[in-house]
């Protein structure tokens, strides 16, 4: 599929997706959402790709959110079933996705980062849900993910004011995993991805799915149900489930097959 609004690079087991509309600080419109829907479908279905990183082109912005100029000019709105940037309503991908936030992450851009499993932020990164300032609301998941990730009162402080939060404060609030010097977000995200790729992909997918599905029910139910989660069943039935203990016993690095 020819790409107009993003680029995709595969480095070993890692897929790097770059939002490529730097002229509008990587703000996204309908066509970009549909393109990214297919990009992440391709990643999710590729057995050779284990971790994805999403970042923004240029050194100013990760993603400035919804392209308001496009909307104001009467441009078509909407996205596919996977939501904003092909991620905010994607609940069936058990592979890790990392946000390498290299600048502004506003509105939908922040919601995309929140939908990822890890957020690595450059020092110049800025986060906000400023939708109320333009008569909108953060309905691509931000109003629900942010309170779950940092607590209700802290989240409401950001949501109701629309205030900007630095990378350092994001780390202190708990939604940023690491803060790195400007220009180094992608490299740092790759380091995280490489560490993840040292583990069994079957175990990683089982762990992600169990964490997500378990968070929606009581602790008692989560522990009772976890062996029936699809990714957990797949892990137990996989060759990796045999290879891991065998490699440990033989004192050698495991050879993960991802199946």
Short mmCIF file of C-alpha atoms in Angstrom, two decimals:
data_model
loop_
_atom_site.label_atom_id
_atom_site.label_comp_id
_atom_site.label_asym_id
_atom_site.label_seq_id
_atom_site.Cartn_x
_atom_site.Cartn_y
_atom_site.Cartn_z
CA UNK A 1 0.00 0.00 0.00
CA UNK A 2 1.53 3.37 -1.00
CA UNK A 3 1.79 5.68 2.02
CA UNK A 4 1.11 9.42 1.85
CA UNK A 5 0.92 10.55 5.47
CA UNK A 6 3.28 8.16 7.25
CA UNK A 7 6.39 6.07 6.71
CA UNK A 8 7.12 2.55 7.87
CA UNK A 9 10.58 1.11 8.51
CA UNK A 10 11.30 -2.39 9.76
CA UNK A 11 14.49 -2.88 11.74
CA UNK A 12 14.73 -6.55 12.58
CA UNK A 13 11.74 -7.39 14.77
CA UNK A 14 10.84 -3.70 15.28
CA UNK A 15 8.43 -1.67 13.13
CA UNK A 16 8.91 2.11 13.22
CA UNK A 17 5.91 4.17 12.12
CA UNK A 18 6.52 7.89 11.56
CA UNK A 19 3.64 10.36 11.25
CA UNK A 20 4.67 12.44 8.25
CA UNK A 21 2.74 15.70 8.06
CA UNK A 22 5.40 18.04 9.53
CA UNK A 23 3.90 21.06 7.75
CA UNK A 24 0.96 20.83 10.20
CA UNK A 25 2.99 19.46 13.15
CA UNK A 26 1.86 15.96 12.21
CA UNK A 27 -1.80 16.75 12.88
CA UNK A 28 -4.01 14.07 11.38
CA UNK A 29 -7.06 14.14 9.13
CA UNK A 30 -9.42 11.43 7.95
CA UNK A 31 -7.24 10.07 5.15
CA UNK A 32 -4.30 9.76 7.53
CA UNK A 33 -6.41 7.83 10.05
CA UNK A 34 -7.50 5.32 7.42
CA UNK A 35 -3.92 4.93 6.23
CA UNK A 36 -2.65 4.30 9.77
CA UNK A 37 -5.45 1.82 10.36
CA UNK A 38 -3.96 -0.35 7.62
CA UNK A 39 -0.38 0.30 8.75
CA UNK A 40 -1.09 -1.08 12.23
CA UNK A 41 -3.22 -3.90 10.82
CA UNK A 42 -0.16 -4.95 8.83
CA UNK A 43 2.05 -4.77 11.94
CA UNK A 44 -0.41 -6.74 14.05
CA UNK A 45 -0.70 -9.53 11.47
CA UNK A 46 3.03 -9.85 10.67
CA UNK A 47 4.51 -12.71 12.73
CA UNK A 48 8.03 -11.41 12.14
CA UNK A 49 7.31 -8.02 13.74
CA UNK A 50 7.23 -8.09 17.54
CA UNK A 51 7.24 -4.45 18.69
CA UNK A 52 6.11 -1.17 17.08
CA UNK A 53 7.29 2.38 17.72
CA UNK A 54 5.27 5.42 16.64
CA UNK A 55 6.90 8.84 16.37
CA UNK A 56 6.55 12.11 14.45
CA UNK A 57 8.49 13.59 11.56
CA UNK A 58 10.65 16.63 12.30
CA UNK A 59 11.85 17.95 15.64
CA UNK A 60 8.81 20.02 16.69
CA UNK A 61 5.94 17.62 17.09
CA UNK A 62 4.94 14.05 17.76
CA UNK A 63 1.35 14.84 16.75
CA UNK A 64 -0.63 18.05 17.22
CA UNK A 65 -3.86 16.06 17.22
CA UNK A 66 -6.86 16.66 15.00
CA UNK A 67 -6.18 18.81 11.92
CA UNK A 68 -8.49 21.68 12.86
CA UNK A 69 -7.77 23.65 9.69
CA UNK A 70 -8.84 20.65 7.65
CA UNK A 71 -11.98 20.34 9.75
CA UNK A 72 -12.77 24.07 9.55
CA UNK A 73 -12.44 24.00 5.76
CA UNK A 74 -15.10 21.31 5.54
CA UNK A 75 -12.74 18.38 5.06
CA UNK A 76 -14.10 14.88 5.55
CA UNK A 77 -13.94 13.68 9.15
CA UNK A 78 -13.84 10.24 10.68
CA UNK A 79 -11.64 7.17 11.05
CA UNK A 80 -11.83 3.40 10.81
CA UNK A 81 -12.75 1.01 13.63
CA UNK A 82 -9.27 1.33 15.18
CA UNK A 83 -9.77 5.00 16.03
CA UNK A 84 -7.50 8.04 15.90
CA UNK A 85 -4.19 7.23 14.13
CA UNK A 86 -5.31 3.62 13.89
CA UNK A 87 -4.60 3.13 17.60
CA UNK A 88 -6.98 4.75 20.09
CA UNK A 89 -9.74 2.13 19.60
CA UNK A 90 -7.43 -0.78 18.79
CA UNK A 91 -8.05 -3.20 21.66
CA UNK A 92 -7.08 -6.46 19.95
CA UNK A 93 -3.33 -5.95 19.40
CA UNK A 94 -1.32 -7.91 21.95
CA UNK A 95 2.05 -6.74 20.61
CA UNK A 96 3.74 -3.86 22.47
CA UNK A 97 3.54 -0.39 20.94
CA UNK A 98 5.83 2.40 22.12
CA UNK A 99 5.31 6.14 21.64
CA UNK A 100 8.55 8.04 20.97
CA UNK A 101 7.30 11.55 21.70
CA UNK A 102 9.73 13.95 20.06
CA UNK A 103 7.82 17.20 20.62
CA UNK A 104 4.26 18.43 20.93
CA UNK A 105 1.63 15.79 21.76
CA UNK A 106 -1.64 17.68 21.91
CA UNK A 107 -5.24 16.48 21.97
CA UNK A 108 -5.49 13.45 19.72
CA UNK A 109 -1.71 13.26 19.66
CA UNK A 110 -1.64 12.82 23.43
CA UNK A 111 -4.48 10.31 23.13
CA UNK A 112 -2.39 8.29 20.67
CA UNK A 113 0.52 8.26 23.13
CA UNK A 114 -1.78 7.23 25.98
CA UNK A 115 -3.03 4.33 23.84
CA UNK A 116 0.53 3.00 23.59
CA UNK A 117 2.08 0.69 26.16
CA UNK A 118 5.11 2.90 26.87
CA UNK A 119 5.81 6.60 26.39
CA UNK A 120 9.40 7.73 25.88
CA UNK A 121 9.57 11.54 25.78
CA UNK A 122 12.21 14.00 24.69
CA UNK A 123 12.83 16.94 27.05
CA UNK A 124 11.03 19.27 24.65
CA UNK A 125 7.86 17.14 24.62
CA UNK A 126 4.65 18.86 25.73
CA UNK A 127 1.40 17.07 26.55
CA UNK A 128 -2.15 18.40 26.81
CA UNK A 129 -5.82 17.72 26.21
CA UNK A 130 -6.79 21.24 25.09
CA UNK A 131 -10.03 20.30 23.32
CA UNK A 132 -12.30 22.40 25.59
CA UNK A 133 -10.42 25.51 24.41
CA UNK A 134 -11.81 24.96 20.90
CA UNK A 135 -15.25 23.68 21.86
CA UNK A 136 -14.41 19.98 21.65
CA UNK A 137 -13.71 17.12 24.06
CA UNK A 138 -11.02 14.43 24.12
CA UNK A 139 -13.31 11.64 22.96
CA UNK A 140 -10.62 9.46 21.37
CA UNK A 141 -9.86 7.85 24.71
CA UNK A 142 -8.08 10.63 26.57
CA UNK A 143 -10.92 11.27 29.02
CA UNK A 144 -10.87 7.61 30.02
CA UNK A 145 -7.23 6.56 29.72
CA UNK A 146 -5.68 9.52 31.55
CA UNK A 147 -7.64 9.00 34.82
CA UNK A 148 -6.87 5.30 34.71
CA UNK A 149 -3.17 5.96 34.25
CA UNK A 150 -2.51 8.81 36.70
CA UNK A 151 -5.58 8.92 38.98
CA UNK A 152 -8.80 10.93 38.84
CA UNK A 153 -7.81 14.19 40.55
CA UNK A 154 -4.53 14.60 38.66
CA UNK A 155 -6.27 13.79 35.39
CA UNK A 156 -9.11 16.22 36.04
CA UNK A 157 -6.54 18.93 36.71
CA UNK A 158 -5.27 18.49 33.16
CA UNK A 159 -8.63 17.82 31.50
CA UNK A 160 -10.59 20.75 32.95
CA UNK A 161 -7.87 23.34 32.41
CA UNK A 162 -6.39 22.08 29.15
CA UNK A 163 -3.00 23.03 30.58
CA UNK A 164 0.31 22.01 29.06
CA UNK A 165 2.45 19.44 30.87
CA UNK A 166 6.18 19.05 30.29
CA UNK A 167 7.93 15.73 29.78
CA UNK A 168 9.42 16.02 33.27
CA UNK A 169 6.02 16.56 34.86
CA UNK A 170 4.58 13.74 32.75
CA UNK A 171 7.23 11.46 34.23
CA UNK A 172 6.39 12.64 37.73
CA UNK A 173 2.66 12.12 37.07
CA UNK A 174 3.40 8.61 35.86
CA UNK A 175 2.33 8.53 32.21
CA UNK A 176 5.89 8.93 30.84
CA UNK A 177 8.33 6.04 31.26
CA UNK A 178 11.55 7.88 30.45
CA UNK A 179 12.68 11.42 29.62
CA UNK A 180 15.66 11.80 27.29
CA UNK A 181 17.50 14.75 25.68
CA UNK A 182 15.88 16.43 22.70
CA UNK A 183 16.39 14.43 19.52
CA UNK A 184 16.92 11.12 21.33
CA UNK A 185 13.34 9.87 21.85
CA UNK A 186 13.37 7.44 18.95
CA UNK A 187 16.78 5.99 19.83
CA UNK A 188 15.67 5.52 23.44
CA UNK A 189 12.42 3.90 22.31
CA UNK A 190 14.44 1.49 20.16
CA UNK A 191 16.48 0.53 23.24
CA UNK A 192 13.27 -0.31 25.08
CA UNK A 193 12.01 -2.27 22.06
CA UNK A 194 15.27 -4.22 21.82
CA UNK A 195 15.01 -5.16 25.49
CA UNK A 196 11.45 -6.37 24.91
CA UNK A 197 12.58 -8.41 21.90
CA UNK A 198 14.99 -10.37 24.10
CA UNK A 199 11.94 -11.97 25.73
CA UNK A 200 9.59 -14.53 24.27
CA UNK A 201 7.04 -12.71 22.08
CA UNK A 202 4.44 -15.25 23.18
CA UNK A 203 5.09 -14.34 26.82
CA UNK A 204 5.02 -10.62 26.05
CA UNK A 205 1.67 -10.90 24.26
CA UNK A 206 0.22 -13.03 27.05
CA UNK A 207 1.45 -10.53 29.63
CA UNK A 208 0.01 -7.53 27.79
CA UNK A 209 -3.35 -9.18 27.20
CA UNK A 210 -3.64 -10.44 30.77
CA UNK A 211 -2.79 -7.00 32.14
CA UNK A 212 -5.34 -5.26 29.93
CA UNK A 213 -8.16 -7.75 30.33
CA UNK A 214 -7.50 -8.21 34.02
CA UNK A 215 -7.70 -4.48 34.67
CA UNK A 216 -11.35 -4.48 33.58
CA UNK A 217 -12.51 -6.96 36.25
CA UNK A 218 -11.91 -7.65 39.93
CA UNK A 219 -8.55 -9.04 41.01
CA UNK A 220 -10.20 -12.31 42.03
CA UNK A 221 -11.82 -12.74 38.63
CA UNK A 222 -8.67 -11.75 36.76
CA UNK A 223 -6.60 -14.41 38.50
CA UNK A 224 -9.34 -17.00 37.99
CA UNK A 225 -9.80 -16.22 34.30
CA UNK A 226 -6.27 -15.47 33.10
CA UNK A 227 -5.44 -18.96 31.82
CA UNK A 228 -8.43 -18.72 29.49
CA UNK A 229 -7.24 -15.50 27.82
CA UNK A 230 -6.40 -16.29 24.17
CA UNK A 231 -2.81 -15.02 24.29
CA UNK A 232 -2.15 -16.91 27.53
CA UNK A 233 -3.49 -20.13 26.01
CA UNK A 234 -1.34 -19.51 22.92
CA UNK A 235 1.74 -19.02 25.11
CA UNK A 236 1.16 -22.28 27.01
CA UNK A 237 0.70 -24.17 23.73
CA UNK A 238 3.74 -22.60 22.07
CA UNK A 239 7.21 -23.96 21.42
CA UNK A 240 8.58 -20.94 23.30
CA UNK A 241 6.93 -22.33 26.45
CA UNK A 242 9.24 -25.36 26.13
CA UNK A 243 12.30 -23.48 24.83
CA UNK A 244 12.52 -21.01 27.72
CA UNK A 245 13.00 -23.49 30.60
CA UNK A 246 15.16 -25.71 28.35
CA UNK A 247 17.52 -22.83 27.51
CA UNK A 248 17.71 -21.86 31.18
CA UNK A 249 18.60 -25.41 32.19
CA UNK A 250 21.23 -25.63 29.44
CA UNK A 251 22.65 -22.22 30.40
CA UNK A 252 22.32 -20.73 26.92
CA UNK A 253 20.34 -17.86 25.34
CA UNK A 254 16.85 -18.96 24.28
CA UNK A 255 15.96 -19.19 20.62
CA UNK A 256 12.47 -17.72 20.47
CA UNK A 257 10.26 -18.85 17.63
CA UNK A 258 7.25 -16.69 18.44
CA UNK A 259 4.91 -19.64 18.03
#
